[in-house]
mmCIF file of N, CA, C and O in Angstrom:
data_model
loop_
_atom_site.group_PDB
_atom_site.id
_atom_site.type_symbol
_atom_site.label_atom_id
_atom_site.label_comp_id
_atom_site.label_asym_id
_atom_site.label_seq_id
_atom_site.Cartn_x
_atom_site.Cartn_y
_atom_site.Cartn_z
ATOM 1 N N LEU K 157 66.080 -30.907 -12.479
ATOM 2 C CA LEU K 157 65.116 -29.948 -11.969
ATOM 3 C C LEU K 157 63.679 -30.430 -12.094
ATOM 4 O O LEU K 157 62.792 -29.829 -11.516
ATOM 5 N N LEU K 158 63.459 -31.504 -12.841
ATOM 6 C CA LEU K 158 62.099 -32.021 -12.959
ATOM 7 C C LEU K 158 61.538 -32.531 -11.629
ATOM 8 O O LEU K 158 60.332 -32.416 -11.409
ATOM 9 N N PRO K 159 62.366 -33.075 -10.718
ATOM 10 C CA PRO K 159 61.815 -33.434 -9.402
ATOM 11 C C PRO K 159 61.255 -32.242 -8.628
ATOM 12 O O PRO K 159 60.350 -32.402 -7.819
ATOM 13 N N ILE K 160 61.773 -31.053 -8.894
ATOM 14 C CA ILE K 160 61.235 -29.858 -8.239
ATOM 15 C C ILE K 160 59.811 -29.598 -8.732
ATOM 16 O O ILE K 160 58.933 -29.229 -7.957
ATOM 17 N N VAL K 161 59.587 -29.813 -10.027
ATOM 18 C CA VAL K 161 58.229 -29.675 -10.567
ATOM 19 C C VAL K 161 57.314 -30.700 -9.916
ATOM 20 O O VAL K 161 56.188 -30.391 -9.536
ATOM 21 N N ASN K 162 57.806 -31.907 -9.771
ATOM 22 C CA ASN K 162 57.018 -32.966 -9.163
ATOM 23 C C ASN K 162 56.686 -32.660 -7.704
ATOM 24 O O ASN K 162 55.607 -32.998 -7.222
ATOM 25 N N ALA K 163 57.587 -31.997 -7.003
ATOM 26 C CA ALA K 163 57.377 -31.686 -5.589
ATOM 27 C C ALA K 163 56.518 -30.448 -5.360
ATOM 28 O O ALA K 163 56.104 -30.183 -4.239
ATOM 29 N N SER K 164 56.234 -29.690 -6.392
ATOM 30 C CA SER K 164 55.454 -28.454 -6.258
ATOM 31 C C SER K 164 54.053 -28.760 -5.758
ATOM 32 O O SER K 164 53.385 -29.653 -6.251
ATOM 33 N N GLN K 165 53.616 -27.969 -4.775
ATOM 34 C CA GLN K 165 52.300 -28.164 -4.186
ATOM 35 C C GLN K 165 51.322 -27.039 -4.508
ATOM 36 O O GLN K 165 50.130 -27.182 -4.286
ATOM 37 N N SER K 166 51.826 -25.915 -4.991
ATOM 38 C CA SER K 166 50.958 -24.776 -5.296
ATOM 39 C C SER K 166 51.295 -24.244 -6.682
ATOM 40 O O SER K 166 52.336 -24.569 -7.254
ATOM 41 N N SER K 167 50.407 -23.397 -7.201
ATOM 42 C CA SER K 167 50.647 -22.846 -8.532
ATOM 43 C C SER K 167 51.846 -21.901 -8.537
ATOM 44 O O SER K 167 52.592 -21.850 -9.507
ATOM 45 N N SER K 168 52.065 -21.188 -7.447
ATOM 46 C CA SER K 168 53.217 -20.274 -7.411
ATOM 47 C C SER K 168 54.539 -21.049 -7.372
ATOM 48 O O SER K 168 55.501 -20.664 -8.026
ATOM 49 N N SER K 169 54.594 -22.146 -6.620
ATOM 50 C CA SER K 169 55.826 -22.942 -6.594
ATOM 51 C C SER K 169 56.035 -23.667 -7.926
ATOM 52 O O SER K 169 57.167 -23.842 -8.373
ATOM 53 N N LEU K 170 54.954 -24.056 -8.576
ATOM 54 C CA LEU K 170 55.062 -24.684 -9.887
ATOM 55 C C LEU K 170 55.567 -23.685 -10.918
ATOM 56 O O LEU K 170 56.447 -24.000 -11.725
ATOM 57 N N ALA K 171 55.052 -22.472 -10.900
ATOM 58 C CA ALA K 171 55.520 -21.436 -11.826
ATOM 59 C C ALA K 171 56.987 -21.109 -11.581
ATOM 60 O O ALA K 171 57.761 -20.923 -12.525
ATOM 61 N N LEU K 172 57.394 -21.066 -10.321
ATOM 62 C CA LEU K 172 58.794 -20.784 -9.991
ATOM 63 C C LEU K 172 59.701 -21.918 -10.470
ATOM 64 O O LEU K 172 60.783 -21.666 -11.004
ATOM 65 N N SER K 173 59.270 -23.159 -10.308
ATOM 66 C CA SER K 173 60.089 -24.276 -10.770
ATOM 67 C C SER K 173 60.198 -24.289 -12.295
ATOM 68 O O SER K 173 61.253 -24.609 -12.839
ATOM 69 N N LEU K 174 59.132 -23.926 -12.994
ATOM 70 C CA LEU K 174 59.199 -23.819 -14.450
ATOM 71 C C LEU K 174 60.147 -22.713 -14.880
ATOM 72 O O LEU K 174 60.888 -22.855 -15.854
ATOM 73 N N ARG K 175 60.130 -21.620 -14.142
ATOM 74 C CA ARG K 175 61.052 -20.526 -14.453
ATOM 75 C C ARG K 175 62.501 -20.958 -14.230
ATOM 76 O O ARG K 175 63.388 -20.628 -15.011
ATOM 77 N N MET K 176 62.745 -21.746 -13.176
ATOM 78 C CA MET K 176 64.099 -22.246 -12.922
ATOM 79 C C MET K 176 64.575 -23.145 -14.064
ATOM 80 O O MET K 176 65.724 -23.043 -14.499
ATOM 81 N N ILE K 177 63.694 -24.004 -14.550
ATOM 82 C CA ILE K 177 64.062 -24.876 -15.669
ATOM 83 C C ILE K 177 64.344 -24.045 -16.909
ATOM 84 O O ILE K 177 65.341 -24.257 -17.612
ATOM 85 N N ARG K 178 63.474 -23.080 -17.170
ATOM 86 C CA ARG K 178 63.654 -22.231 -18.356
ATOM 87 C C ARG K 178 64.963 -21.452 -18.289
ATOM 88 O O ARG K 178 65.695 -21.349 -19.268
ATOM 89 N N GLU K 179 65.286 -20.923 -17.120
ATOM 90 C CA GLU K 179 66.533 -20.168 -16.979
ATOM 91 C C GLU K 179 67.759 -21.075 -17.049
ATOM 92 O O GLU K 179 68.824 -20.640 -17.476
ATOM 93 N N SER K 180 67.618 -22.333 -16.633
ATOM 94 C CA SER K 180 68.767 -23.245 -16.670
ATOM 95 C C SER K 180 69.107 -23.676 -18.095
ATOM 96 O O SER K 180 70.239 -24.059 -18.364
ATOM 97 N N VAL K 181 68.138 -23.645 -19.005
ATOM 98 C CA VAL K 181 68.423 -24.023 -20.389
ATOM 99 C C VAL K 181 68.702 -22.815 -21.270
ATOM 100 O O VAL K 181 69.175 -22.959 -22.396
ATOM 101 N N ARG K 182 68.434 -21.638 -20.748
ATOM 102 C CA ARG K 182 68.656 -20.415 -21.521
ATOM 103 C C ARG K 182 70.155 -20.166 -21.665
ATOM 104 O O ARG K 182 70.883 -20.101 -20.681
ATOM 105 N N ARG K 183 70.598 -20.084 -22.884
ATOM 106 C CA ARG K 183 72.006 -19.829 -23.210
ATOM 107 C C ARG K 183 72.951 -20.892 -22.648
ATOM 108 O O ARG K 183 74.109 -20.613 -22.364
ATOM 109 N N HIS K 184 72.458 -22.091 -22.442
ATOM 110 C CA HIS K 184 73.309 -23.193 -22.013
ATOM 111 C C HIS K 184 72.971 -24.413 -22.876
ATOM 112 O O HIS K 184 72.101 -25.206 -22.525
ATOM 113 N N PRO K 185 73.628 -24.526 -24.021
ATOM 114 C CA PRO K 185 73.278 -25.571 -24.990
ATOM 115 C C PRO K 185 73.252 -27.002 -24.444
ATOM 116 O O PRO K 185 72.367 -27.766 -24.819
ATOM 117 N N PRO K 186 74.173 -27.419 -23.566
ATOM 118 C CA PRO K 186 74.081 -28.802 -23.072
ATOM 119 C C PRO K 186 72.776 -29.088 -22.323
ATOM 120 O O PRO K 186 72.170 -30.153 -22.506
ATOM 121 N N ASN K 187 72.326 -28.154 -21.493
ATOM 122 C CA ASN K 187 71.058 -28.355 -20.786
ATOM 123 C C ASN K 187 69.883 -28.373 -21.761
ATOM 124 O O ASN K 187 68.966 -29.183 -21.621
ATOM 125 N N LEU K 188 69.920 -27.486 -22.739
ATOM 126 C CA LEU K 188 68.852 -27.425 -23.730
ATOM 127 C C LEU K 188 68.801 -28.710 -24.559
ATOM 128 O O LEU K 188 67.725 -29.248 -24.811
ATOM 129 N N GLU K 189 69.962 -29.210 -24.954
ATOM 130 C CA GLU K 189 70.002 -30.448 -25.732
ATOM 131 C C GLU K 189 69.464 -31.626 -24.932
ATOM 132 O O GLU K 189 68.758 -32.480 -25.473
ATOM 133 N N MET K 190 69.786 -31.690 -23.653
ATOM 134 C CA MET K 190 69.276 -32.777 -22.822
ATOM 135 C C MET K 190 67.764 -32.682 -22.661
ATOM 136 O O MET K 190 67.073 -33.697 -22.640
ATOM 137 N N LEU K 191 67.253 -31.478 -22.552
ATOM 138 C CA LEU K 191 65.813 -31.298 -22.414
ATOM 139 C C LEU K 191 65.094 -31.665 -23.710
ATOM 140 O O LEU K 191 64.028 -32.273 -23.680
ATOM 141 N N GLN K 192 65.695 -31.334 -24.846
ATOM 142 C CA GLN K 192 65.072 -31.617 -26.131
ATOM 143 C C GLN K 192 65.245 -33.082 -26.541
ATOM 144 O O GLN K 192 64.271 -33.763 -26.843
ATOM 145 N N ALA K 193 66.481 -33.558 -26.554
ATOM 146 C CA ALA K 193 66.756 -34.902 -27.057
ATOM 147 C C ALA K 193 66.441 -35.994 -26.034
ATOM 148 O O ALA K 193 66.113 -37.113 -26.407
ATOM 149 N N GLY K 194 66.541 -35.671 -24.776
ATOM 150 C CA GLY K 194 66.331 -36.672 -23.744
ATOM 151 C C GLY K 194 64.883 -36.884 -23.342
ATOM 152 O O GLY K 194 64.605 -37.595 -22.384
ATOM 153 N N GLY K 195 63.959 -36.263 -24.036
ATOM 154 C CA GLY K 195 62.543 -36.413 -23.720
ATOM 155 C C GLY K 195 62.110 -35.582 -22.525
ATOM 156 O O GLY K 195 61.080 -35.860 -21.909
ATOM 157 N N GLY K 196 62.872 -34.557 -22.213
ATOM 158 C CA GLY K 196 62.559 -33.716 -21.063
ATOM 159 C C GLY K 196 61.268 -32.943 -21.208
ATOM 160 O O GLY K 196 60.517 -32.789 -20.248
ATOM 161 N N TYR K 197 60.996 -32.457 -22.419
ATOM 162 C CA TYR K 197 59.753 -31.714 -22.634
ATOM 163 C C TYR K 197 58.535 -32.628 -22.493
ATOM 164 O O TYR K 197 57.510 -32.232 -21.957
ATOM 165 N N ARG K 198 58.680 -33.864 -22.947
ATOM 166 C CA ARG K 198 57.576 -34.818 -22.793
ATOM 167 C C ARG K 198 57.330 -35.133 -21.322
ATOM 168 O O ARG K 198 56.186 -35.222 -20.863
ATOM 169 N N MET K 199 58.422 -35.322 -20.577
ATOM 170 C CA MET K 199 58.300 -35.604 -19.144
ATOM 171 C C MET K 199 57.710 -34.405 -18.410
ATOM 172 O O MET K 199 56.869 -34.564 -17.519
ATOM 173 N N LEU K 200 58.118 -33.213 -18.803
ATOM 174 C CA LEU K 200 57.573 -32.002 -18.196
ATOM 175 C C LEU K 200 56.080 -31.887 -18.468
ATOM 176 O O LEU K 200 55.296 -31.558 -17.572
ATOM 177 N N ALA K 201 55.670 -32.185 -19.685
ATOM 178 C CA ALA K 201 54.246 -32.148 -20.024
ATOM 179 C C ALA K 201 53.459 -33.172 -19.210
ATOM 180 O O ALA K 201 52.357 -32.881 -18.726
ATOM 181 N N LEU K 202 54.034 -34.339 -19.029
ATOM 182 C CA LEU K 202 53.374 -35.375 -18.232
ATOM 183 C C LEU K 202 53.218 -34.930 -16.772
ATOM 184 O O LEU K 202 52.155 -35.091 -16.170
ATOM 185 N N LEU K 203 54.273 -34.333 -16.235
ATOM 186 C CA LEU K 203 54.201 -33.835 -14.856
ATOM 187 C C LEU K 203 53.159 -32.737 -14.704
ATOM 188 O O LEU K 203 52.416 -32.702 -13.724
ATOM 189 N N LEU K 204 53.092 -31.842 -15.681
ATOM 190 C CA LEU K 204 52.110 -30.757 -15.615
ATOM 191 C C LEU K 204 50.679 -31.288 -15.702
ATOM 192 O O LEU K 204 49.782 -30.774 -15.031
ATOM 193 N N ARG K 205 50.487 -32.308 -16.503
ATOM 194 C CA ARG K 205 49.155 -32.914 -16.584
ATOM 195 C C ARG K 205 48.767 -33.567 -15.265
ATOM 196 O O ARG K 205 47.623 -33.481 -14.828
ATOM 197 N N GLN K 206 49.714 -34.255 -14.642
ATOM 198 C CA GLN K 206 49.430 -34.932 -13.380
ATOM 199 C C GLN K 206 49.177 -33.947 -12.250
ATOM 200 O O GLN K 206 48.376 -34.216 -11.360
ATOM 201 N N LYS K 207 49.871 -32.825 -12.290
ATOM 202 C CA LYS K 207 49.737 -31.833 -11.209
ATOM 203 C C LYS K 207 48.347 -31.205 -11.172
ATOM 204 O O LYS K 207 47.805 -30.954 -10.114
ATOM 205 N N ARG K 208 47.810 -30.892 -12.317
ATOM 206 C CA ARG K 208 46.501 -30.235 -12.424
ATOM 207 C C ARG K 208 46.428 -28.944 -11.595
ATOM 208 O O ARG K 208 45.417 -28.645 -10.965
ATOM 209 N N ILE K 209 47.534 -28.220 -11.563
ATOM 210 C CA ILE K 209 47.579 -26.926 -10.867
ATOM 211 C C ILE K 209 47.897 -25.871 -11.925
ATOM 212 O O ILE K 209 49.016 -25.431 -12.055
ATOM 213 N N MET K 210 46.922 -25.487 -12.690
ATOM 214 C CA MET K 210 47.154 -24.497 -13.738
ATOM 215 C C MET K 210 46.469 -23.193 -13.390
ATOM 216 O O MET K 210 45.309 -23.184 -12.982
ATOM 217 N N ASP K 211 47.200 -22.122 -13.522
ATOM 218 C CA ASP K 211 46.631 -20.788 -13.438
ATOM 219 C C ASP K 211 47.394 -19.903 -14.416
ATOM 220 O O ASP K 211 48.189 -20.394 -15.211
ATOM 221 N N VAL K 212 47.161 -18.628 -14.355
ATOM 222 C CA VAL K 212 47.749 -17.701 -15.329
ATOM 223 C C VAL K 212 49.269 -17.686 -15.240
ATOM 224 O O VAL K 212 49.955 -17.667 -16.265
ATOM 225 N N THR K 213 49.823 -17.728 -14.040
ATOM 226 C CA THR K 213 51.284 -17.667 -13.911
ATOM 227 C C THR K 213 51.950 -18.923 -14.460
ATOM 228 O O THR K 213 52.995 -18.834 -15.099
ATOM 229 N N VAL K 214 51.345 -20.074 -14.247
ATOM 230 C CA VAL K 214 51.896 -21.321 -14.781
ATOM 231 C C VAL K 214 51.797 -21.319 -16.305
ATOM 232 O O VAL K 214 52.745 -21.698 -17.003
ATOM 233 N N LEU K 215 50.662 -20.875 -16.838
ATOM 234 C CA LEU K 215 50.513 -20.810 -18.294
ATOM 235 C C LEU K 215 51.482 -19.818 -18.920
ATOM 236 O O LEU K 215 51.997 -20.056 -20.014
ATOM 237 N N ASP K 216 51.746 -18.710 -18.241
ATOM 238 C CA ASP K 216 52.741 -17.756 -18.742
ATOM 239 C C ASP K 216 54.117 -18.401 -18.835
ATOM 240 O O ASP K 216 54.845 -18.202 -19.811
ATOM 241 N N GLN K 217 54.480 -19.162 -17.821
ATOM 242 C CA GLN K 217 55.783 -19.832 -17.844
ATOM 243 C C GLN K 217 55.844 -20.880 -18.947
ATOM 244 O O GLN K 217 56.867 -21.017 -19.626
ATOM 245 N N CYS K 218 54.755 -21.604 -19.160
ATOM 246 C CA CYS K 218 54.708 -22.582 -20.246
ATOM 247 C C CYS K 218 54.807 -21.890 -21.601
ATOM 248 O O CYS K 218 55.494 -22.371 -22.513
ATOM 249 N N PHE K 219 54.122 -20.760 -21.743
ATOM 250 C CA PHE K 219 54.168 -19.999 -22.987
ATOM 251 C C PHE K 219 55.579 -19.484 -23.246
ATOM 252 O O PHE K 219 56.032 -19.428 -24.387
ATOM 253 N N ALA K 220 56.298 -19.143 -22.190
ATOM 254 C CA ALA K 220 57.666 -18.646 -22.347
ATOM 255 C C ALA K 220 58.604 -19.731 -22.870
ATOM 256 O O ALA K 220 59.605 -19.426 -23.508
ATOM 257 N N PHE K 221 58.302 -21.007 -22.605
ATOM 258 C CA PHE K 221 59.089 -22.087 -23.190
ATOM 259 C C PHE K 221 58.950 -22.106 -24.701
ATOM 260 O O PHE K 221 59.911 -22.352 -25.420
ATOM 261 N N ALA K 222 57.753 -21.871 -25.191
ATOM 262 C CA ALA K 222 57.476 -22.000 -26.614
ATOM 263 C C ALA K 222 57.751 -20.740 -27.414
ATOM 264 O O ALA K 222 57.949 -20.805 -28.616
ATOM 265 N N VAL K 223 57.761 -19.597 -26.769
ATOM 266 C CA VAL K 223 57.914 -18.330 -27.487
ATOM 267 C C VAL K 223 59.169 -17.616 -27.007
ATOM 268 O O VAL K 223 59.228 -17.126 -25.877
ATOM 269 N N HIS K 224 60.159 -17.586 -27.870
ATOM 270 C CA HIS K 224 61.413 -16.907 -27.543
ATOM 271 C C HIS K 224 61.177 -15.397 -27.526
ATOM 272 O O HIS K 224 60.640 -14.831 -28.455
ATOM 273 N N GLY K 225 61.567 -14.754 -26.452
ATOM 274 C CA GLY K 225 61.384 -13.316 -26.322
ATOM 275 C C GLY K 225 60.209 -12.925 -25.459
ATOM 276 O O GLY K 225 60.063 -11.767 -25.094
ATOM 277 N N PHE K 226 59.352 -13.892 -25.109
ATOM 278 C CA PHE K 226 58.218 -13.609 -24.228
ATOM 279 C C PHE K 226 58.709 -13.617 -22.789
ATOM 280 O O PHE K 226 59.364 -14.543 -22.347
ATOM 281 N N VAL K 227 58.385 -12.546 -22.055
ATOM 282 C CA VAL K 227 58.775 -12.439 -20.650
ATOM 283 C C VAL K 227 57.510 -12.477 -19.810
ATOM 284 O O VAL K 227 56.688 -11.565 -19.878
ATOM 285 N N PRO K 228 57.330 -13.551 -19.024
ATOM 286 C CA PRO K 228 56.121 -13.647 -18.194
ATOM 287 C C PRO K 228 56.034 -12.506 -17.199
ATOM 288 O O PRO K 228 57.020 -12.125 -16.576
ATOM 289 N N GLY K 229 54.854 -11.932 -17.084
ATOM 290 C CA GLY K 229 54.631 -10.850 -16.139
ATOM 291 C C GLY K 229 54.952 -9.474 -16.675
ATOM 292 O O GLY K 229 54.653 -8.478 -16.039
ATOM 293 N N ALA K 230 55.558 -9.385 -17.829
ATOM 294 C CA ALA K 230 55.916 -8.074 -18.385
ATOM 295 C C ALA K 230 54.677 -7.271 -18.745
ATOM 296 O O ALA K 230 54.651 -6.056 -18.576
ATOM 297 N N SER K 231 53.636 -7.930 -19.220
ATOM 298 C CA SER K 231 52.419 -7.208 -19.591
ATOM 299 C C SER K 231 51.717 -6.656 -18.353
ATOM 300 O O SER K 231 51.093 -5.598 -18.411
ATOM 301 N N ASP K 232 51.824 -7.359 -17.225
ATOM 302 C CA ASP K 232 51.233 -6.851 -15.982
ATOM 303 C C ASP K 232 51.928 -5.579 -15.528
ATOM 304 O O ASP K 232 51.289 -4.629 -15.098
ATOM 305 N N LYS K 233 53.248 -5.567 -15.639
ATOM 306 C CA LYS K 233 54.011 -4.380 -15.246
ATOM 307 C C LYS K 233 53.695 -3.205 -16.167
ATOM 308 O O LYS K 233 53.579 -2.079 -15.731
ATOM 309 N N GLU K 234 53.556 -3.517 -17.467
ATOM 310 C CA GLU K 234 53.264 -2.459 -18.436
ATOM 311 C C GLU K 234 51.870 -1.888 -18.237
ATOM 312 O O GLU K 234 51.654 -0.694 -18.389
ATOM 313 N N SER K 235 50.907 -2.738 -17.897
ATOM 314 C CA SER K 235 49.548 -2.235 -17.713
ATOM 315 C C SER K 235 49.453 -1.331 -16.486
ATOM 316 O O SER K 235 48.705 -0.365 -16.483
ATOM 317 N N SER K 236 50.236 -1.615 -15.449
ATOM 318 C CA SER K 236 50.225 -0.729 -14.287
ATOM 319 C C SER K 236 50.892 0.604 -14.614
ATOM 320 O O SER K 236 50.493 1.639 -14.100
ATOM 321 N N LYS K 237 51.899 0.583 -15.480
ATOM 322 C CA LYS K 237 52.537 1.828 -15.902
ATOM 323 C C LYS K 237 51.617 2.637 -16.804
ATOM 324 O O LYS K 237 51.648 3.856 -16.809
ATOM 325 N N ASN K 238 50.815 1.938 -17.604
ATOM 326 C CA ASN K 238 49.890 2.617 -18.518
ATOM 327 C C ASN K 238 48.841 3.417 -17.766
ATOM 328 O O ASN K 238 48.377 4.444 -18.239
ATOM 329 N N LYS K 239 48.443 2.958 -16.620
ATOM 330 C CA LYS K 239 47.442 3.675 -15.839
ATOM 331 C C LYS K 239 47.973 5.016 -15.349
ATOM 332 O O LYS K 239 47.239 5.975 -15.235
ATOM 333 N N THR K 240 49.291 5.077 -15.088
ATOM 334 C CA THR K 240 49.869 6.321 -14.581
ATOM 335 C C THR K 240 50.269 7.279 -15.690
ATOM 336 O O THR K 240 50.249 8.479 -15.509
ATOM 337 N N ALA K 241 50.632 6.734 -16.872
ATOM 338 C CA ALA K 241 51.102 7.600 -17.960
ATOM 339 C C ALA K 241 50.419 7.228 -19.266
ATOM 340 O O ALA K 241 51.002 6.613 -20.147
ATOM 341 N N LYS K 242 49.160 7.621 -19.410
ATOM 342 C CA LYS K 242 48.398 7.244 -20.600
ATOM 343 C C LYS K 242 48.764 8.083 -21.818
ATOM 344 O O LYS K 242 48.811 7.576 -22.925
ATOM 345 N N ASN K 243 49.019 9.344 -21.657
ATOM 346 C CA ASN K 243 49.241 10.226 -22.799
ATOM 347 C C ASN K 243 50.703 10.446 -23.127
ATOM 348 O O ASN K 243 51.014 11.207 -24.023
ATOM 349 N N ASP K 244 51.604 9.799 -22.438
ATOM 350 C CA ASP K 244 53.023 9.966 -22.670
ATOM 351 C C ASP K 244 53.448 9.119 -23.866
ATOM 352 O O ASP K 244 53.268 7.908 -23.851
ATOM 353 N N PRO K 245 54.031 9.700 -24.935
ATOM 354 C CA PRO K 245 54.439 8.906 -26.095
ATOM 355 C C PRO K 245 55.586 7.953 -25.783
ATOM 356 O O PRO K 245 55.816 6.992 -26.499
ATOM 357 N N ASN K 246 56.331 8.203 -24.722
ATOM 358 C CA ASN K 246 57.434 7.331 -24.341
ATOM 359 C C ASN K 246 57.000 6.290 -23.315
ATOM 360 O O ASN K 246 57.826 5.657 -22.683
ATOM 361 N N SER K 247 55.718 6.109 -23.126
ATOM 362 C CA SER K 247 55.217 5.188 -22.110
ATOM 363 C C SER K 247 55.405 3.739 -22.546
ATOM 364 O O SER K 247 55.775 3.446 -23.658
ATOM 365 N N ALA K 248 55.094 2.825 -21.635
ATOM 366 C CA ALA K 248 55.268 1.398 -21.886
ATOM 367 C C ALA K 248 54.343 0.894 -22.983
ATOM 368 O O ALA K 248 54.671 -0.051 -23.677
ATOM 369 N N SER K 249 53.181 1.512 -23.160
ATOM 370 C CA SER K 249 52.258 1.035 -24.199
ATOM 371 C C SER K 249 52.859 1.229 -25.590
ATOM 372 O O SER K 249 52.680 0.401 -26.465
ATOM 373 N N ALA K 250 53.553 2.326 -25.795
ATOM 374 C CA ALA K 250 54.194 2.554 -27.082
ATOM 375 C C ALA K 250 55.341 1.565 -27.292
ATOM 376 O O ALA K 250 55.578 1.086 -28.394
ATOM 377 N N LEU K 251 56.046 1.230 -26.212
ATOM 378 C CA LEU K 251 57.156 0.301 -26.316
ATOM 379 C C LEU K 251 56.691 -1.147 -26.403
ATOM 380 O O LEU K 251 57.344 -1.972 -27.024
ATOM 381 N N SER K 252 55.559 -1.473 -25.779
ATOM 382 C CA SER K 252 55.107 -2.860 -25.767
ATOM 383 C C SER K 252 54.724 -3.341 -27.161
ATOM 384 O O SER K 252 54.886 -4.503 -27.477
ATOM 385 N N LYS K 253 54.210 -2.443 -27.998
ATOM 386 C CA LYS K 253 53.862 -2.837 -29.358
ATOM 387 C C LYS K 253 55.102 -3.228 -30.141
ATOM 388 O O LYS K 253 55.081 -4.152 -30.923
ATOM 389 N N VAL K 254 56.207 -2.547 -29.886
ATOM 390 C CA VAL K 254 57.453 -2.866 -30.557
ATOM 391 C C VAL K 254 58.017 -4.171 -30.018
ATOM 392 O O VAL K 254 58.484 -5.023 -30.763
ATOM 393 N N ALA K 255 57.961 -4.366 -28.708
ATOM 394 C CA ALA K 255 58.546 -5.550 -28.092
ATOM 395 C C ALA K 255 57.817 -6.825 -28.485
ATOM 396 O O ALA K 255 58.432 -7.880 -28.574
ATOM 397 N N THR K 256 56.522 -6.754 -28.738
ATOM 398 C CA THR K 256 55.785 -7.970 -29.087
ATOM 399 C C THR K 256 56.136 -8.466 -30.481
ATOM 400 O O THR K 256 55.898 -9.623 -30.788
ATOM 401 N N HIS K 257 56.720 -7.658 -31.307
ATOM 402 C CA HIS K 257 57.108 -8.102 -32.640
ATOM 403 C C HIS K 257 58.413 -8.879 -32.619
ATOM 404 O O HIS K 257 58.843 -9.394 -33.631
ATOM 405 N N ARG K 258 59.045 -8.976 -31.476
ATOM 406 C CA ARG K 258 60.313 -9.686 -31.362
ATOM 407 C C ARG K 258 60.129 -11.129 -30.906
ATOM 408 O O ARG K 258 61.097 -11.829 -30.677
ATOM 409 N N TRP K 259 58.920 -11.582 -30.743
ATOM 410 C CA TRP K 259 58.669 -12.952 -30.304
ATOM 411 C C TRP K 259 58.946 -13.906 -31.465
ATOM 412 O O TRP K 259 58.653 -13.637 -32.612
ATOM 413 N N VAL K 260 59.486 -15.077 -31.141
ATOM 414 C CA VAL K 260 59.742 -16.113 -32.124
ATOM 415 C C VAL K 260 59.260 -17.433 -31.536
ATOM 416 O O VAL K 260 59.654 -17.804 -30.435
ATOM 417 N N PHE K 261 58.390 -18.131 -32.259
ATOM 418 C CA PHE K 261 57.921 -19.426 -31.793
ATOM 419 C C PHE K 261 59.033 -20.455 -31.978
ATOM 420 O O PHE K 261 59.674 -20.507 -33.010
ATOM 421 N N ALA K 262 59.241 -21.262 -30.944
ATOM 422 C CA ALA K 262 60.301 -22.277 -30.969
ATOM 423 C C ALA K 262 59.679 -23.660 -31.127
ATOM 424 O O ALA K 262 58.594 -23.922 -30.643
ATOM 425 N N ASP K 263 60.404 -24.535 -31.800
ATOM 426 C CA ASP K 263 59.970 -25.915 -31.972
ATOM 427 C C ASP K 263 60.501 -26.713 -30.791
ATOM 428 O O ASP K 263 61.705 -26.872 -30.623
ATOM 429 N N LEU K 264 59.603 -27.217 -29.952
ATOM 430 C CA LEU K 264 60.007 -27.909 -28.738
ATOM 431 C C LEU K 264 60.207 -29.396 -28.949
ATOM 432 O O LEU K 264 60.699 -30.085 -28.078
ATOM 433 N N ASP K 265 59.835 -29.924 -30.074
ATOM 434 C CA ASP K 265 59.946 -31.365 -30.271
ATOM 435 C C ASP K 265 61.026 -31.726 -31.246
ATOM 436 O O ASP K 265 61.352 -31.162 -32.165
#
């Protein structure tokens, strides 16, 4: 899947390719082991440096690699819900504080 990152021409296609890589290693130990032991993370970092197409969506996807439990774009969805239901105790703002405590930093090297 690294050639897809290399072929990306825009920040949205780069973010989508990063999401594809992340989903392909999620709960699939052989893919994860190849990415970790085979120098895949180093190659991915090199490709990202060469691309020089960084924006918020790409950084969110990169952050999701390092932080287990982080879902890119979830805070955007929650903030739009907060505008409609500010005083509701069952709103997303009350739940988001709980969900952020479930993040775990992962060692990528």
